Tab-separated table of C-alpha atoms and ligand atoms in Angstrom:
chain	number	residue	atom	x	y	z
A	1	PRO	CA	77.917	-33.182	-13.021
A	2	GLN	CA	74.569	-34.834	-12.798
A	3	GLY	CA	74.351	-38.585	-12.437
A	4	PHE	CA	77.301	-39.285	-10.214
A	5	PRO	CA	76.193	-40.996	-7.051
A	6	MET	CA	78.699	-39.415	-4.686
A	7	PRO	CA	79.433	-35.741	-4.047
A	8	GLY	CA	82.880	-34.795	-5.273
A	9	LEU	CA	83.069	-37.515	-7.921
A	10	THR	CA	83.575	-36.386	-11.506
A	11	ALA	CA	83.933	-38.059	-14.871
A	12	ALA	CA	87.663	-38.243	-14.202
A	13	ASP	CA	86.932	-40.762	-11.454
A	14	LEU	CA	85.055	-43.026	-13.871
A	15	PRO	CA	87.058	-42.594	-17.075
A	16	LEU	CA	85.548	-45.615	-18.813
A	17	GLN	CA	81.956	-45.053	-17.763
A	18	GLY	CA	79.411	-46.601	-20.123
A	19	MET	CA	81.948	-48.811	-21.863
A	20	THR	CA	81.322	-52.529	-22.343
A	21	ILE	CA	84.530	-54.537	-22.358
A	22	LEU	CA	84.828	-58.186	-23.344
A	23	ALA	CA	87.880	-59.897	-21.876
A	24	VAL	CA	88.851	-63.143	-23.574
A	25	GLU	CA	91.001	-64.559	-20.827
A	26	ASP	CA	91.395	-68.028	-19.365
A	27	SER	CA	93.365	-66.996	-16.270
A	28	ARG	CA	91.161	-66.537	-13.257
A	29	PHE	CA	93.590	-64.109	-11.657
A	30	ALA	CA	94.065	-61.992	-14.755
A	31	SER	CA	90.282	-61.853	-15.087
A	32	GLU	CA	89.899	-60.869	-11.468
A	33	ALA	CA	92.358	-58.010	-11.925
A	34	LEU	CA	90.487	-56.834	-15.029
A	35	ARG	CA	87.195	-57.020	-13.183
A	36	LEU	CA	88.510	-54.758	-10.439
A	37	LEU	CA	90.022	-52.326	-12.943
A	38	CYS	CA	86.800	-52.113	-14.927
A	39	ARG	CA	84.673	-51.623	-11.877
A	40	ARG	CA	86.949	-48.886	-10.594
A	41	ALA	CA	86.854	-47.132	-13.985
A	42	GLY	CA	83.079	-47.457	-14.448
A	43	ALA	CA	83.210	-49.956	-17.312
A	44	ARG	CA	81.149	-53.104	-17.623
A	45	LEU	CA	83.203	-56.276	-18.007
A	46	ARG	CA	82.115	-59.484	-19.645
A	47	ARG	CA	84.390	-62.456	-19.773
A	48	ALA	CA	84.940	-65.365	-22.142
A	49	GLU	CA	87.448	-68.063	-21.270
A	50	THR	CA	87.983	-69.528	-24.734
A	51	LEU	CA	87.879	-68.532	-28.403
A	52	ALA	CA	84.649	-70.496	-28.771
A	53	GLN	CA	83.025	-68.655	-25.859
A	54	ALA	CA	84.203	-65.319	-27.234
A	55	ARG	CA	82.621	-66.037	-30.614
A	56	ALA	CA	79.380	-66.986	-28.846
A	57	HIS	CA	79.433	-63.670	-26.935
A	58	LEU	CA	80.083	-61.706	-30.123
A	59	ARG	CA	77.021	-63.209	-31.792
A	60	VAL	CA	74.843	-61.770	-28.999
A	61	TYR	CA	76.209	-58.274	-28.326
A	62	ARG	CA	78.836	-55.840	-29.511
A	63	PRO	CA	81.432	-54.782	-26.940
A	64	ASP	CA	83.142	-51.393	-27.265
A	65	VAL	CA	86.492	-52.912	-26.343
A	66	VAL	CA	87.790	-56.467	-26.642
A	67	ILE	CA	90.891	-57.515	-24.715
A	68	VAL	CA	92.262	-60.790	-26.074
A	69	ASP	CA	94.748	-62.945	-24.201
A	70	LEU	CA	97.123	-64.401	-26.776
A	71	GLY	CA	97.307	-67.850	-25.178
A	72	LEU	CA	93.873	-69.435	-24.929
A	73	PRO	CA	92.948	-73.081	-24.281
A	74	ASP	CA	91.465	-73.641	-27.758
A	75	GLY	CA	93.939	-71.653	-29.838
A	76	SER	CA	95.769	-68.403	-30.333
A	77	GLY	CA	94.137	-65.097	-29.479
A	78	GLY	CA	95.822	-63.732	-32.591
A	79	SER	CA	93.259	-65.381	-34.861
A	80	LEU	CA	90.412	-63.742	-32.942
A	81	ILE	CA	92.174	-60.360	-33.072
A	82	ARG	CA	92.476	-60.688	-36.871
A	83	ASP	CA	88.777	-61.486	-37.216
A	84	LEU	CA	87.726	-58.657	-34.889
A	85	VAL	CA	89.647	-55.896	-36.654
A	86	LEU	CA	88.285	-57.013	-40.044
A	87	ALA	CA	84.674	-57.307	-38.833
A	88	GLN	CA	82.080	-54.794	-40.060
A	89	PRO	CA	81.259	-53.121	-37.801
A	90	ARG	CA	84.293	-53.793	-35.662
A	91	PRO	CA	84.761	-53.102	-31.928
A	92	ALA	CA	86.120	-49.598	-31.302
A	93	VAL	CA	89.244	-50.964	-29.631
A	94	VAL	CA	90.866	-54.391	-29.926
A	95	LEU	CA	93.777	-55.022	-27.566
A	96	GLY	CA	96.049	-58.011	-27.182
A	97	ALA	CA	97.217	-59.046	-23.720
A	98	SER	CA	100.082	-61.247	-22.654
A	99	GLY	CA	102.711	-61.708	-20.024
A	100	ASP	CA	105.302	-62.778	-22.621
A	101	ALA	CA	108.057	-60.552	-23.934
A	102	GLN	CA	106.996	-61.264	-27.537
A	103	GLY	CA	103.333	-60.635	-26.806
A	104	ARG	CA	103.206	-57.039	-27.968
A	105	ALA	CA	104.783	-57.790	-31.342
A	106	ARG	CA	102.494	-60.796	-31.875
A	107	ALA	CA	99.368	-58.819	-30.989
A	108	LEU	CA	100.261	-55.900	-33.251
A	109	ALA	CA	101.180	-58.276	-36.091
A	110	ALA	CA	97.696	-59.780	-35.796
A	111	GLY	CA	96.251	-56.269	-36.217
A	112	ALA	CA	95.518	-55.290	-32.613
A	113	ASP	CA	95.097	-51.565	-31.942
A	114	GLY	CA	97.273	-51.851	-28.846
A	115	PHE	CA	98.556	-54.110	-26.149
A	116	LEU	CA	98.275	-54.608	-22.393
A	117	ASP	CA	101.055	-56.210	-20.387
A	118	LYS	CA	99.940	-58.787	-17.839
A	119	PRO	CA	99.698	-58.065	-15.046
A	120	VAL	CA	98.366	-54.623	-15.918
A	121	PRO	CA	100.648	-52.296	-13.925
A	122	SER	CA	98.031	-49.784	-12.772
A	123	LEU	CA	94.557	-48.391	-13.239
A	124	ALA	CA	96.093	-45.365	-14.977
A	125	VAL	CA	97.899	-47.551	-17.539
A	126	PHE	CA	94.730	-49.529	-18.147
A	127	CYS	CA	92.567	-46.447	-18.728
A	128	THR	CA	95.073	-44.518	-20.827
A	129	THR	CA	95.759	-47.557	-23.054
A	130	LEU	CA	92.060	-47.987	-23.782
A	131	LEU	CA	91.331	-44.296	-24.232
A	132	ALA	CA	94.392	-43.746	-26.456
A	133	HIS	CA	92.948	-46.118	-29.046
A	134	LEU	CA	89.379	-44.943	-28.865
A	135	PRO	CA	88.474	-43.350	-32.218
A	136	ASP	CA	85.364	-41.540	-30.999
A	137	PRO	CA	84.578	-41.434	-27.270
A	138	GLY	CA	81.076	-40.142	-28.070
A	139	GLN	CA	80.187	-43.525	-29.539
A	140	ILE	CA	80.889	-45.433	-26.369
A	141	GLY	CA	77.821	-47.071	-24.964
A	142	ALA	CA	75.770	-45.951	-27.978
A	143	ASN	CA	75.280	-49.547	-29.112
A	144	GLN	CA	73.937	-50.662	-25.775
A	145	THR	CA	70.207	-51.199	-25.760
A	146	GLY	CA	69.744	-51.926	-22.053
A	147	ALA	CA	69.452	-49.531	-19.154
A	148	ALA	CA	72.342	-47.202	-18.478
A	149	LEU	CA	75.176	-48.590	-16.469
A	150	ILE	CA	75.040	-47.564	-12.842
A	151	PRO	CA	78.609	-47.270	-11.626
A	152	ASP	CA	79.277	-47.959	-8.013
A	153	PRO	CA	82.485	-46.371	-6.753
A	154	LEU	CA	81.820	-47.648	-3.260
A	155	ALA	CA	82.182	-51.168	-4.608
A	156	LEU	CA	85.930	-50.604	-4.481
A	157	HIS	CA	85.789	-51.505	-0.822
A	158	ASP	CA	84.056	-54.775	-1.645
A	159	ASP	CA	86.627	-55.441	-4.359
A	160	LEU	CA	89.476	-55.015	-1.928
A	161	THR	CA	87.804	-57.283	0.598
A	162	HIS	CA	87.219	-59.880	-2.107
A	163	ALA	CA	90.826	-59.614	-3.258
A	164	ALA	CA	92.019	-60.123	0.298
A	165	ASP	CA	89.849	-63.248	0.519
A	166	LEU	CA	91.316	-64.543	-2.726
A	167	LEU	CA	94.816	-64.005	-1.419
A	168	ALA	CA	93.980	-65.854	1.772
A	169	GLN	CA	92.529	-68.793	-0.184
A	170	ASN	CA	95.262	-69.024	-2.805
A	171	PRO	CA	98.685	-69.525	-1.355
A	172	ASP	CA	100.530	-69.954	-4.668
A	173	ALA	CA	103.136	-67.270	-5.119
A	174	PRO	CA	102.469	-66.055	-8.704
A	175	ALA	CA	98.819	-65.431	-7.900
A	176	ARG	CA	99.699	-63.549	-4.742
A	177	GLN	CA	102.250	-61.464	-6.575
A	178	HIS	CA	99.791	-60.680	-9.332
A	179	LEU	CA	97.033	-59.514	-7.008
A	180	SER	CA	99.280	-57.661	-4.597
A	181	GLY	CA	100.879	-55.725	-7.465
A	182	PHE	CA	97.427	-54.819	-8.650
A	183	LEU	CA	96.327	-53.710	-5.199
A	184	ASN	CA	99.433	-51.562	-4.848
A	185	GLY	CA	98.478	-49.905	-8.128
A	186	LEU	CA	95.096	-49.032	-6.695
A	187	ALA	CA	96.626	-47.748	-3.496
A	188	ARG	CA	99.078	-45.465	-5.302
A	189	ARG	CA	96.328	-43.786	-7.258
B	201	CA	CA1	96.139	-67.565	-21.181
């Protein structure tokens, strides 16, 4: 198809192309993983670290997908999820995210369309979770007024280099485990 920058690449290689995703996430490492996933899938990621920042973002633009960490520095992500699913118009997909065993139940109780475990186990899980809850894929990107997103599959190499740098700079074990699990997910694809 027209528009893909590399021969041999198809829409299947950029399953979330054109999508704008807002991640409300205070963990630097969880955000980094989401950034890599979004870039690999062709989606544009914006990030808010607090409920207050998220509300400021939502006054300025309308993301297609919002991923809300349940534990945020200024309150529970559940309250934001409730507001988002009741908003008119509402984002196409609102997902909760947590590393806790009770996270899924809490997110769904707040009205989330679905849930992402942290760390996200693979690119495939990430993409299928988002796409499974998408009511109308044709609408994605339709609310964006700027220039079309230009995906850059070659940036994967840069992402991996950056991830390796992060690992080298951050010796704490949970962070290493988080990133290395993510990288293995990419490698298995
Ligand atoms: Ca958190």
